[in-house]
PDB file of C-alpha atoms in Angstrom:
ATOM      1  CA  MET A   1     151.224 -73.770 182.624  1.00 89.00           C
ATOM      2  CA  ASN A   2     149.344 -75.511 179.762  1.00 90.00           C
ATOM      3  CA  GLN A   3     151.242 -73.835 177.029  1.00 94.00           C
ATOM      4  CA  ASP A   4     152.717 -76.073 174.101  1.00 93.00           C
ATOM      5  CA  PHE A   5     155.945 -74.002 174.282  1.00 94.00           C
ATOM      6  CA  PRO A   6     158.775 -75.813 175.670  1.00 93.00           C
ATOM      7  CA  GLN A   7     158.669 -75.767 179.347  1.00 90.00           C
ATOM      8  CA  ASP A   8     162.327 -74.956 180.048  1.00 90.00           C
ATOM      9  CA  GLN A   9     162.158 -71.985 177.679  1.00 93.00           C
ATOM     10  CA  TYR A  10     159.764 -69.674 179.770  1.00 94.00           C
ATOM     11  CA  GLU A  11     159.032 -68.717 183.243  1.00 94.00           C
ATOM     12  CA  VAL A  12     155.965 -67.807 185.055  1.00 95.00           C
ATOM     13  CA  ILE A  13     155.770 -64.836 187.535  1.00 94.00           C
ATOM     14  CA  VAL A  14     152.546 -64.068 189.360  1.00 93.00           C
ATOM     15  CA  VAL A  15     152.559 -60.399 190.698  1.00 93.00           C
ATOM     16  CA  ASP A  16     149.603 -60.061 193.195  1.00 91.00           C
ATOM     17  CA  GLY A  17     148.219 -56.732 194.248  1.00 87.00           C
ATOM     18  CA  GLU A  18     147.433 -57.985 197.792  1.00 87.00           C
ATOM     19  CA  SER A  19     144.318 -59.808 196.667  1.00 87.00           C
ATOM     20  CA  ARG A  20     141.657 -60.387 199.380  1.00 88.00           C
ATOM     21  CA  ASP A  21     140.096 -63.443 197.635  1.00 90.00           C
ATOM     22  CA  SER A  22     141.567 -66.872 197.200  1.00 90.00           C
ATOM     23  CA  THR A  23     144.321 -65.766 194.718  1.00 90.00           C
ATOM     24  CA  PRO A  24     147.131 -66.518 197.062  1.00 90.00           C
ATOM     25  CA  GLN A  25     145.885 -69.951 197.895  1.00 93.00           C
ATOM     26  CA  ILE A  26     145.325 -70.852 194.249  1.00 93.00           C
ATOM     27  CA  VAL A  27     148.791 -69.682 193.308  1.00 93.00           C
ATOM     28  CA  GLU A  28     150.434 -71.707 196.248  1.00 93.00           C
ATOM     29  CA  GLU A  29     148.482 -74.768 195.037  1.00 94.00           C
ATOM     30  CA  PHE A  30     150.052 -74.400 191.490  1.00 94.00           C
ATOM     31  CA  GLN A  31     153.388 -73.849 193.048  1.00 94.00           C
ATOM     32  CA  ARG A  32     152.952 -77.348 194.695  1.00 94.00           C
ATOM     33  CA  LEU A  33     151.801 -78.926 191.526  1.00 94.00           C
ATOM     34  CA  TYR A  34     154.748 -77.441 189.461  1.00 93.00           C
ATOM     35  CA  PRO A  35     157.765 -77.049 191.869  1.00 92.00           C
ATOM     36  CA  GLY A  36     160.246 -74.346 190.884  1.00 89.00           C
ATOM     37  CA  ARG A  37     158.080 -73.071 187.975  1.00 92.00           C
ATOM     38  CA  ILE A  38     156.227 -70.302 189.408  1.00 94.00           C
ATOM     39  CA  ARG A  39     157.473 -67.288 191.276  1.00 93.00           C
ATOM     40  CA  TYR A  40     154.976 -65.353 193.508  1.00 93.00           C
ATOM     41  CA  LEU A  41     155.566 -61.541 194.123  1.00 93.00           C
ATOM     42  CA  SER A  42     153.492 -59.198 196.207  1.00 91.00           C
ATOM     43  CA  ASN A  43     152.807 -55.779 194.937  1.00 91.00           C
ATOM     44  CA  PRO A  44     151.820 -53.508 198.054  1.00 89.00           C
ATOM     45  CA  ARG A  45     151.206 -50.539 195.690  1.00 86.00           C
ATOM     46  CA  GLN A  46     148.243 -52.615 194.173  1.00 85.00           C
ATOM     47  CA  THR A  47     148.314 -50.741 190.860  1.00 85.00           C
ATOM     48  CA  LEU A  48     149.577 -52.018 187.372  1.00 86.00           C
ATOM     49  CA  ALA A  49     152.722 -49.900 186.818  1.00 88.00           C
ATOM     50  CA  PRO A  50     154.594 -50.995 189.984  1.00 90.00           C
ATOM     51  CA  GLY A  51     153.462 -54.596 189.276  1.00 90.00           C
ATOM     52  CA  TRP A  52     154.623 -54.495 185.839  1.00 90.00           C
ATOM     53  CA  ASN A  53     158.077 -53.142 187.098  1.00 92.00           C
ATOM     54  CA  LEU A  54     158.346 -55.840 189.771  1.00 92.00           C
ATOM     55  CA  GLY A  55     157.705 -58.527 187.143  1.00 92.00           C
ATOM     56  CA  ILE A  56     160.201 -57.047 184.656  1.00 92.00           C
ATOM     57  CA  GLN A  57     163.042 -56.676 187.296  1.00 91.00           C
ATOM     58  CA  HIS A  58     162.593 -60.343 188.393  1.00 92.00           C
ATOM     59  CA  SER A  59     162.365 -61.815 184.917  1.00 92.00           C
ATOM     60  CA  ARG A  60     165.172 -63.358 182.987  1.00 91.00           C
ATOM     61  CA  GLY A  61     163.860 -64.115 179.532  1.00 90.00           C
ATOM     62  CA  GLU A  62     164.576 -62.472 176.154  1.00 92.00           C
ATOM     63  CA  TYR A  63     160.973 -61.326 176.004  1.00 94.00           C
ATOM     64  CA  VAL A  64     158.541 -60.297 178.585  1.00 94.00           C
ATOM     65  CA  ILE A  65     154.762 -60.570 178.303  1.00 93.00           C
ATOM     66  CA  ARG A  66     152.152 -59.465 180.657  1.00 88.00           C
ATOM     67  CA  VAL A  67     148.768 -61.114 180.742  1.00 89.00           C
ATOM     68  CA  ASP A  68     145.987 -59.395 182.673  1.00 83.00           C
ATOM     69  CA  GLY A  69     143.672 -60.965 185.338  1.00 79.00           C
ATOM     70  CA  HIS A  70     140.795 -60.239 183.124  1.00 84.00           C
ATOM     71  CA  SER A  71     142.345 -62.238 180.359  1.00 89.00           C
ATOM     72  CA  GLN A  72     142.693 -65.887 179.085  1.00 91.00           C
ATOM     73  CA  ILE A  73     145.216 -67.144 176.470  1.00 93.00           C
ATOM     74  CA  PRO A  74     145.070 -70.313 174.364  1.00 94.00           C
ATOM     75  CA  ARG A  75     147.625 -73.211 174.554  1.00 95.00           C
ATOM     76  CA  ASP A  76     149.406 -71.912 171.528  1.00 95.00           C
ATOM     77  CA  PHE A  77     149.800 -68.301 172.830  1.00 95.00           C
ATOM     78  CA  LEU A  78     153.593 -68.355 173.529  1.00 96.00           C
ATOM     79  CA  SER A  79     154.398 -70.503 170.542  1.00 95.00           C
ATOM     80  CA  SER A  80     152.416 -68.108 168.129  1.00 95.00           C
ATOM     81  CA  THR A  81     153.889 -65.053 169.734  1.00 95.00           C
ATOM     82  CA  TYR A  82     157.441 -66.565 169.429  1.00 95.00           C
ATOM     83  CA  ARG A  83     156.970 -67.456 165.752  1.00 95.00           C
ATOM     84  CA  VAL A  84     155.920 -63.814 164.909  1.00 95.00           C
ATOM     85  CA  ALA A  85     158.793 -62.419 166.987  1.00 94.00           C
ATOM     86  CA  GLN A  86     161.323 -64.394 164.968  1.00 94.00           C
ATOM     87  CA  ARG A  87     159.687 -63.373 161.677  1.00 94.00           C
ATOM     88  CA  VAL A  88     159.905 -59.713 162.584  1.00 93.00           C
ATOM     89  CA  PRO A  89     163.089 -59.368 164.418  1.00 92.00           C
ATOM     90  CA  ASP A  90     163.098 -55.578 164.086  1.00 91.00           C
ATOM     91  CA  ALA A  91     159.976 -55.114 166.112  1.00 93.00           C
ATOM     92  CA  SER A  92     160.285 -53.923 169.669  1.00 93.00           C
ATOM     93  CA  CYS A  93     157.115 -55.714 170.604  1.00 94.00           C
ATOM     94  CA  VAL A  94     154.766 -58.159 168.884  1.00 94.00           C
ATOM     95  CA  GLY A  95     151.216 -59.105 169.810  1.00 92.00           C
ATOM     96  CA  GLY A  96     147.932 -60.145 168.561  1.00 91.00           C
ATOM     97  CA  VAL A  97     144.181 -59.596 168.538  1.00 89.00           C
ATOM     98  CA  VAL A  98     141.727 -59.862 171.393  1.00 86.00           C
ATOM     99  CA  GLU A  99     138.360 -61.556 171.289  1.00 88.00           C
ATOM    100  CA  THR A 100     136.030 -59.798 173.790  1.00 86.00           C
ATOM    101  CA  LYS A 101     133.586 -61.810 175.908  1.00 88.00           C
ATOM    102  CA  GLY A 102     131.260 -61.317 178.770  1.00 86.00           C
ATOM    103  CA  THR A 103     129.080 -63.466 181.009  1.00 85.00           C
ATOM    104  CA  GLY A 104     125.413 -62.497 181.798  1.00 88.00           C
ATOM    105  CA  PHE A 105     123.051 -60.071 180.068  1.00 90.00           C
ATOM    106  CA  TRP A 106     125.284 -56.950 180.569  1.00 89.00           C
ATOM    107  CA  GLY A 107     128.429 -58.856 179.973  1.00 88.00           C
ATOM    108  CA  GLU A 108     127.182 -59.810 176.480  1.00 89.00           C
ATOM    109  CA  VAL A 109     126.014 -56.356 175.691  1.00 90.00           C
ATOM    110  CA  ASN A 110     129.288 -54.726 176.986  1.00 89.00           C
ATOM    111  CA  ALA A 111     131.391 -57.350 174.955  1.00 87.00           C
ATOM    112  CA  TYR A 112     129.576 -56.320 171.872  1.00 89.00           C
ATOM    113  CA  VAL A 113     130.165 -52.662 172.460  1.00 87.00           C
ATOM    114  CA  TYR A 114     133.857 -53.151 173.179  1.00 83.00           C
ATOM    115  CA  SER A 115     134.282 -55.031 169.874  1.00 82.00           C
ATOM    116  CA  HIS A 116     132.505 -52.362 167.704  1.00 82.00           C
ATOM    117  CA  PRO A 117     134.259 -49.569 165.940  1.00 81.00           C
ATOM    118  CA  PHE A 118     131.518 -47.034 167.301  1.00 83.00           C
ATOM    119  CA  GLY A 119     132.598 -48.269 170.875  1.00 78.00           C
ATOM    120  CA  VAL A 120     136.370 -48.566 170.602  1.00 71.00           C
ATOM    121  CA  GLY A 121     137.149 -46.430 167.364  1.00 69.00           C
ATOM    122  CA  ASN A 122     139.872 -47.855 165.132  1.00 63.00           C
ATOM    123  CA  SER A 123     141.190 -50.259 167.799  1.00 70.00           C
ATOM    124  CA  LYS A 124     142.549 -52.772 165.366  1.00 69.00           C
ATOM    125  CA  PHE A 125     143.428 -55.426 167.822  1.00 74.00           C
ATOM    126  CA  ARG A 126     139.756 -55.393 169.158  1.00 73.00           C
ATOM    127  CA  THR A 127     137.862 -54.970 165.776  1.00 69.00           C
ATOM    128  CA  THR A 128     139.901 -57.010 163.252  1.00 74.00           C
ATOM    129  CA  LYS A 129     138.070 -60.340 162.189  1.00 76.00           C
ATOM    130  CA  LYS A 130     140.010 -61.314 159.243  1.00 82.00           C
ATOM    131  CA  LYS A 131     143.527 -62.475 158.746  1.00 86.00           C
ATOM    132  CA  TRP A 132     145.915 -59.453 158.966  1.00 87.00           C
ATOM    133  CA  GLU A 133     149.256 -58.387 160.282  1.00 89.00           C
ATOM    134  CA  GLY A 134     151.353 -55.323 160.190  1.00 88.00           C
ATOM    135  CA  TYR A 135     153.001 -52.429 162.112  1.00 90.00           C
ATOM    136  CA  VAL A 136     150.755 -50.516 164.462  1.00 88.00           C
ATOM    137  CA  ASP A 137     150.851 -48.076 167.388  1.00 83.00           C
ATOM    138  CA  THR A 138     150.277 -50.638 170.248  1.00 84.00           C
ATOM    139  CA  VAL A 139     149.442 -54.217 170.910  1.00 88.00           C
ATOM    140  CA  PRO A 140     147.764 -55.954 173.761  1.00 85.00           C
ATOM    141  CA  TYR A 141     149.622 -58.694 175.881  1.00 90.00           C
ATOM    142  CA  GLY A 142     152.650 -58.104 173.658  1.00 91.00           C
ATOM    143  CA  ALA A 143     156.157 -59.647 173.824  1.00 94.00           C
ATOM    144  CA  TYR A 144     158.570 -56.843 174.552  1.00 94.00           C
ATOM    145  CA  LYS A 145     162.144 -57.316 173.715  1.00 93.00           C
ATOM    146  CA  ARG A 146     163.854 -57.084 177.189  1.00 91.00           C
ATOM    147  CA  GLU A 147     166.402 -54.567 175.750  1.00 89.00           C
ATOM    148  CA  ILE A 148     163.681 -52.039 175.203  1.00 91.00           C
ATOM    149  CA  PHE A 149     163.451 -51.429 178.982  1.00 91.00           C
ATOM    150  CA  ASP A 150     167.069 -50.768 179.182  1.00 88.00           C
ATOM    151  CA  ARG A 151     166.654 -48.109 176.548  1.00 89.00           C
ATOM    152  CA  VAL A 152     163.467 -46.363 177.670  1.00 88.00           C
ATOM    153  CA  GLY A 153     163.146 -47.208 181.311  1.00 89.00           C
ATOM    154  CA  LEU A 154     160.274 -48.858 183.175  1.00 89.00           C
ATOM    155  CA  PHE A 155     156.656 -48.134 183.471  1.00 87.00           C
ATOM    156  CA  ASN A 156     155.607 -44.725 185.119  1.00 83.00           C
ATOM    157  CA  GLU A 157     154.477 -45.674 188.609  1.00 85.00           C
ATOM    158  CA  GLU A 158     152.626 -42.239 188.920  1.00 80.00           C
ATOM    159  CA  LEU A 159     149.925 -43.522 186.630  1.00 79.00           C
ATOM    160  CA  ASN A 160     147.126 -45.673 188.154  1.00 76.00           C
ATOM    161  CA  ARG A 161     145.920 -46.631 184.644  1.00 76.00           C
ATOM    162  CA  ASN A 162     146.947 -46.528 180.897  1.00 76.00           C
ATOM    163  CA  GLU A 163     150.619 -46.660 181.968  1.00 81.00           C
ATOM    164  CA  ASP A 164     151.017 -48.779 178.726  1.00 81.00           C
ATOM    165  CA  LEU A 165     149.860 -45.780 176.465  1.00 80.00           C
ATOM    166  CA  GLU A 166     152.626 -43.696 177.979  1.00 83.00           C
ATOM    167  CA  MET A 167     155.277 -46.419 177.894  1.00 87.00           C
ATOM    168  CA  HIS A 168     154.294 -47.204 174.212  1.00 86.00           C
ATOM    169  CA  ALA A 169     154.606 -43.494 173.303  1.00 86.00           C
ATOM    170  CA  ARG A 170     158.173 -43.658 174.865  1.00 87.00           C
ATOM    171  CA  ILE A 171     159.097 -46.632 172.826  1.00 90.00           C
ATOM    172  CA  ARG A 172     157.792 -45.087 169.551  1.00 88.00           C
ATOM    173  CA  ARG A 173     159.853 -41.789 170.299  1.00 85.00           C
ATOM    174  CA  SER A 174     163.039 -44.075 170.743  1.00 86.00           C
ATOM    175  CA  GLY A 175     162.579 -45.412 167.301  1.00 89.00           C
ATOM    176  CA  GLY A 176     160.829 -48.674 168.403  1.00 90.00           C
ATOM    177  CA  SER A 177     157.910 -50.268 166.725  1.00 90.00           C
ATOM    178  CA  PHE A 178     154.930 -52.588 167.445  1.00 92.00           C
ATOM    179  CA  PHE A 179     153.758 -55.557 165.118  1.00 94.00           C
ATOM    180  CA  LEU A 180     150.334 -57.051 165.209  1.00 92.00           C
ATOM    181  CA  SER A 181     149.414 -60.474 163.799  1.00 93.00           C
ATOM    182  CA  THR A 182     145.953 -62.226 163.952  1.00 92.00           C
ATOM    183  CA  THR A 183     147.787 -65.498 164.235  1.00 93.00           C
ATOM    184  CA  VAL A 184     148.187 -64.546 168.027  1.00 93.00           C
ATOM    185  CA  ARG A 185     145.032 -64.519 169.783  1.00 92.00           C
ATOM    186  CA  SER A 186     143.766 -63.991 173.350  1.00 92.00           C
ATOM    187  CA  THR A 187     140.430 -63.419 175.223  1.00 91.00           C
ATOM    188  CA  TYR A 188     139.471 -60.454 177.172  1.00 87.00           C
ATOM    189  CA  PHE A 189     136.491 -60.511 179.647  1.00 89.00           C
ATOM    190  CA  VAL A 190     134.616 -57.209 180.016  1.00 86.00           C
ATOM    191  CA  ARG A 191     132.977 -56.048 183.285  1.00 87.00           C
ATOM    192  CA  ASN A 192     129.639 -57.734 183.706  1.00 84.00           C
ATOM    193  CA  THR A 193     127.737 -54.935 185.340  1.00 84.00           C
ATOM    194  CA  LEU A 194     126.881 -51.349 184.238  1.00 82.00           C
ATOM    195  CA  SER A 195     128.437 -49.862 187.470  1.00 85.00           C
ATOM    196  CA  ALA A 196     131.744 -51.642 186.945  1.00 86.00           C
ATOM    197  CA  PHE A 197     131.618 -50.829 183.135  1.00 84.00           C
ATOM    198  CA  LEU A 198     131.079 -47.142 183.861  1.00 85.00           C
ATOM    199  CA  LYS A 199     133.894 -47.002 186.627  1.00 87.00           C
ATOM    200  CA  LYS A 200     136.394 -48.375 184.134  1.00 85.00           C
ATOM    201  CA  SER A 201     135.255 -46.270 181.307  1.00 85.00           C
ATOM    202  CA  TYR A 202     135.488 -43.069 183.382  1.00 86.00           C
ATOM    203  CA  SER A 203     138.943 -44.068 184.784  1.00 84.00           C
ATOM    204  CA  ASP A 204     140.198 -44.822 181.369  1.00 81.00           C
ATOM    205  CA  GLY A 205     139.147 -41.386 180.158  1.00 79.00           C
ATOM    206  CA  LYS A 206     140.813 -39.745 183.104  1.00 82.00           C
ATOM    207  CA  TRP A 207     144.068 -41.572 183.090  1.00 76.00           C
ATOM    208  CA  THR A 208     144.509 -41.319 179.243  1.00 75.00           C
ATOM    209  CA  ILE A 209     144.601 -37.603 179.593  1.00 76.00           C
ATOM    210  CA  VAL A 210     146.822 -37.829 182.656  1.00 74.00           C
ATOM    211  CA  ALA A 211     149.232 -40.083 180.824  1.00 70.00           C
ATOM    212  CA  SER A 212     149.518 -37.591 177.906  1.00 70.00           C
ATOM    213  CA  LYS A 213     150.959 -35.031 180.522  1.00 66.00           C
ATOM    214  CA  ARG A 214     153.920 -37.366 181.101  1.00 65.00           C
ATOM    215  CA  GLY A 215     155.130 -37.209 177.676  1.00 61.00           C
ATOM    216  CA  SER A 216     154.343 -36.369 174.028  1.00 57.00           C
ATOM    217  CA  GLY A 217     152.800 -38.653 171.486  1.00 57.00           C
ATOM    218  CA  VAL A 218     150.542 -40.545 173.873  1.00 61.00           C
ATOM    219  CA  LEU A 219     147.112 -39.330 172.489  1.00 64.00           C
ATOM    220  CA  ARG A 220     145.591 -39.776 169.138  1.00 65.00           C
ATOM    221  CA  TRP A 221     142.431 -38.181 167.708  1.00 62.00           C
ATOM    222  CA  ARG A 222     140.297 -41.143 168.927  1.00 68.00           C
ATOM    223  CA  HIS A 223     141.308 -40.324 172.687  1.00 69.00           C
ATOM    224  CA  TYR A 224     140.023 -36.609 172.161  1.00 71.00           C
ATOM    225  CA  ILE A 225     136.612 -37.550 170.591  1.00 79.00           C
ATOM    226  CA  PRO A 226     134.673 -38.278 174.001  1.00 82.00           C
ATOM    227  CA  LEU A 227     135.971 -35.179 175.529  1.00 80.00           C
ATOM    228  CA  MET A 228     135.127 -33.102 172.567  1.00 83.00           C
ATOM    229  CA  VAL A 229     131.684 -34.677 172.418  1.00 83.00           C
ATOM    230  CA  VAL A 230     130.984 -33.819 175.977  1.00 85.00           C
ATOM    231  CA  LEU A 231     132.451 -30.313 175.929  1.00 84.00           C
ATOM    232  CA  THR A 232     130.539 -29.573 172.580  1.00 86.00           C
ATOM    233  CA  SER A 233     127.361 -30.825 174.086  1.00 87.00           C
ATOM    234  CA  LEU A 234     127.614 -28.614 177.212  1.00 86.00           C
ATOM    235  CA  LEU A 235     128.680 -25.519 175.346  1.00 88.00           C
ATOM    236  CA  LEU A 236     125.810 -25.822 172.716  1.00 88.00           C
ATOM    237  CA  GLY A 237     123.422 -26.806 175.454  1.00 88.00           C
ATOM    238  CA  VAL A 238     124.073 -23.524 177.255  1.00 91.00           C
ATOM    239  CA  ALA A 239     124.349 -21.365 173.973  1.00 91.00           C
ATOM    240  CA  SER A 240     121.066 -22.874 172.723  1.00 88.00           C
ATOM    241  CA  PHE A 241     119.170 -20.766 175.384  1.00 88.00           C
ATOM    242  CA  PHE A 242     120.569 -17.745 173.682  1.00 89.00           C
ATOM    243  CA  SER A 243     120.946 -18.614 169.934  1.00 89.00           C
ATOM    244  CA  THR A 244     118.652 -20.506 167.530  1.00 89.00           C
ATOM    245  CA  VAL A 245     121.740 -21.396 165.605  1.00 91.00           C
ATOM    246  CA  ALA A 246     123.387 -23.092 168.628  1.00 89.00           C
ATOM    247  CA  LEU A 247     119.893 -24.770 169.142  1.00 91.00           C
ATOM    248  CA  PHE A 248     119.603 -26.224 165.724  1.00 92.00           C
ATOM    249  CA  THR A 249     123.334 -27.206 165.627  1.00 91.00           C
ATOM    250  CA  LEU A 250     122.797 -29.160 169.024  1.00 90.00           C
ATOM    251  CA  LEU A 251     119.604 -30.859 167.544  1.00 92.00           C
ATOM    252  CA  ALA A 252     121.360 -31.871 164.342  1.00 92.00           C
ATOM    253  CA  LEU A 253     124.356 -33.345 166.244  1.00 90.00           C
ATOM    254  CA  ILE A 254     121.898 -35.283 168.548  1.00 90.00           C
ATOM    255  CA  ILE A 255     120.036 -36.597 165.499  1.00 92.00           C
ATOM    256  CA  ALA A 256     123.369 -37.607 163.870  1.00 92.00           C
ATOM    257  CA  TYR A 257     124.673 -39.194 167.066  1.00 89.00           C
ATOM    258  CA  PHE A 258     121.481 -41.191 167.628  1.00 90.00           C
ATOM    259  CA  SER A 259     121.250 -42.404 163.889  1.00 93.00           C
ATOM    260  CA  ILE A 260     124.799 -43.762 164.299  1.00 89.00           C
ATOM    261  CA  LEU A 261     123.902 -45.150 167.733  1.00 90.00           C
ATOM    262  CA  ILE A 262     120.840 -47.007 166.316  1.00 91.00           C
ATOM    263  CA  GLY A 263     122.814 -48.308 163.372  1.00 89.00           C
ATOM    264  CA  SER A 264     125.541 -49.631 165.482  1.00 88.00           C
ATOM    265  CA  SER A 265     123.172 -51.321 167.974  1.00 90.00           C
ATOM    266  CA  TRP A 266     121.295 -52.976 165.153  1.00 88.00           C
ATOM    267  CA  GLY A 267     123.871 -55.684 164.851  1.00 84.00           C
ATOM    268  CA  MET A 268     123.110 -56.800 168.427  1.00 86.00           C
ATOM    269  CA  ILE A 269     119.611 -57.619 167.355  1.00 87.00           C
ATOM    270  CA  LYS A 270     120.854 -60.203 164.856  1.00 80.00           C
ATOM    271  CA  LYS A 271     123.190 -61.667 167.291  1.00 82.00           C
ATOM    272  CA  ARG A 272     121.014 -61.882 170.513  1.00 82.00           C
ATOM    273  CA  GLY A 273     117.491 -60.474 169.651  1.00 84.00           C
ATOM    274  CA  TRP A 274     115.343 -57.371 170.352  1.00 87.00           C
ATOM    275  CA  LYS A 275     115.674 -57.309 174.098  1.00 87.00           C
ATOM    276  CA  TYR A 276     119.400 -56.448 173.661  1.00 87.00           C
ATOM    277  CA  PHE A 277     118.740 -53.497 171.398  1.00 92.00           C
ATOM    278  CA  LEU A 278     118.019 -50.649 173.902  1.00 91.00           C
ATOM    279  CA  PRO A 279     120.594 -51.775 176.513  1.00 89.00           C
ATOM    280  CA  CYS A 280     123.116 -51.871 173.708  1.00 90.00           C
ATOM    281  CA  MET A 281     122.366 -48.167 172.835  1.00 92.00           C
ATOM    282  CA  LEU A 282     122.515 -47.339 176.517  1.00 91.00           C
ATOM    283  CA  SER A 283     125.869 -49.078 176.746  1.00 90.00           C
ATOM    284  CA  PHE A 284     127.389 -47.196 173.808  1.00 90.00           C
ATOM    285  CA  PHE A 285     126.127 -43.905 175.221  1.00 90.00           C
ATOM    286  CA  LEU A 286     127.595 -44.520 178.719  1.00 89.00           C
ATOM    287  CA  LEU A 287     130.894 -45.654 177.320  1.00 88.00           C
ATOM    288  CA  HIS A 288     131.188 -42.460 175.256  1.00 87.00           C
ATOM    289  CA  PHE A 289     130.008 -39.954 177.827  1.00 86.00           C
ATOM    290  CA  SER A 290     131.676 -41.520 180.939  1.00 88.00           C
ATOM    291  CA  ARG A 291     134.949 -41.445 179.000  1.00 86.00           C
ATOM    292  CA  GLY A 292     134.368 -37.986 177.972  1.00 86.00           C
ATOM    293  CA  PHE A 293     133.468 -36.742 181.587  1.00 86.00           C
ATOM    294  CA  GLY A 294     136.545 -38.621 182.856  1.00 85.00           C
ATOM    295  CA  SER A 295     138.642 -36.812 180.458  1.00 83.00           C
ATOM    296  CA  ALA A 296     137.322 -33.551 181.358  1.00 82.00           C
ATOM    297  CA  ALA A 297     137.592 -34.389 185.039  1.00 80.00           C
ATOM    298  CA  SER A 298     141.352 -35.078 184.543  1.00 80.00           C
ATOM    299  CA  TYR A 299     142.168 -31.448 183.957  1.00 78.00           C
ATOM    300  CA  LEU A 300     140.697 -30.684 187.472  1.00 78.00           C
ATOM    301  CA  SER A 301     142.614 -33.461 189.174  1.00 74.00           C
ATOM    302  CA  ARG A 302     145.745 -33.311 191.128  1.00 73.00           C
ATOM    303  CA  HIS A 303     147.138 -36.302 189.150  1.00 71.00           C
ATOM    304  CA  TYR A 304     147.193 -34.253 186.029  1.00 66.00           C
ATOM    305  CA  TRP A 305     148.999 -31.215 187.375  1.00 69.00           C
ATOM    306  CA  ARG A 306     151.358 -33.311 189.478  1.00 70.00           C
ATOM    307  CA  GLY A 307     154.658 -33.871 187.566  1.00 55.00           C
ATOM    308  CA  ASP A 308     156.288 -32.231 184.688  1.00 47.00           C
ATOM    309  CA  ARG A 309     155.604 -32.953 181.064  1.00 44.00           C
ATOM    310  CA  VAL A 310     158.594 -34.272 179.002  1.00 40.00           C
ATOM    311  CA  HIS A 311     158.950 -33.059 175.456  1.00 35.00           C
ATOM    312  CA  GLU A 312     160.852 -35.283 173.168  1.00 38.00           C
ATOM    313  CA  GLU A 313     161.130 -35.324 169.433  1.00 35.00           C
ATOM    314  CA  GLN A 314     158.472 -37.625 167.998  1.00 36.00           C
ATOM    315  CA  ARG A 315     159.579 -40.376 165.650  1.00 38.00           C
ATOM    316  CA  TYR A 316     156.950 -42.728 164.143  1.00 33.00           C
ATOM    317  CA  ASP A 317     156.793 -45.247 161.336  1.00 39.00           C
ATOM    318  CA  LYS A 318     154.814 -43.721 158.538  1.00 37.00           C
ATOM    319  CA  ASN A 319     153.368 -47.255 157.862  1.00 38.00           C
ATOM    320  CA  ALA A 320     152.060 -47.610 161.202  1.00 37.00           C
ATOM    321  CA  THR A 321     148.090 -47.864 161.657  1.00 36.00           C
ATOM    322  CA  ASN A 322     146.671 -45.790 164.494  1.00 33.00           C
ATOM    323  CA  ILE A 323     144.868 -48.273 166.730  1.00 33.00           C
ATOM    324  CA  ALA A 324     143.319 -47.442 170.124  1.00 31.00           C
ATOM    325  CA  ARG A 325     143.269 -48.911 173.560  1.00 30.00           C
TER     326      ARG A 325
END
């Protein structure tokens, strides 16, 4: 409600997954403060895709933007997004970069990991610090042209997570494109405990693979790396009992991994001090292997085997940069 964009040019829709905290009361208070400006919808399914679809179906604007509950946007978010959308009218969706923050000790550690290439790969919207813009594979909190949903349909409600990966693959297959500009900025708050961090990472690994079953073009090499690391470690671990070649290969990979792990965690010492160094290494390790185990577990889950895979011709912009969730 504090945007510098003209108030009569945008609407606010809150889709609530039956919150048990004070969310309903807070929204109702804002509705009293801003009569007629906020619509409040209930999402009894409680997962993101049905909530997305409810919001889209009840929206009236030319563009649709979702901002997550773990996020915060600056006052110029809508105006910056709209300026980019007007400059790049051919893009199906435009968005910006995310600054990752956390509160408390583990929140700061996890925020560093989620902003580092060793943690999130070539996720340009998370790692880009300098001024940059161009076509990419996906954007966070993007402004979707409303017409794109008429062309490719709504979000897949069978997916409990990573529904945007599957939707974005569908948009790309239809000839659509995504444009990222660092002039659009938002803040993402990571989980502030190791248990919540692990749960999210495992779930992301699982549902990324499940999403790939729903259509072609969802996955990139970065999505397979955690899975391949886990499977390779297990196979070499077993084989090392029978083969010295497997043993030395496993040791070489462990040394290489921990060398990169130490180098990647070193920057945390400069930012916060030595007490963050080992926890940072642990957070990187848990992120990689929980994602990998989640990806492996997906092949044993009913969610992966339920539903048919849809094969369509893949069409991509050759100038697009691969970026990750």
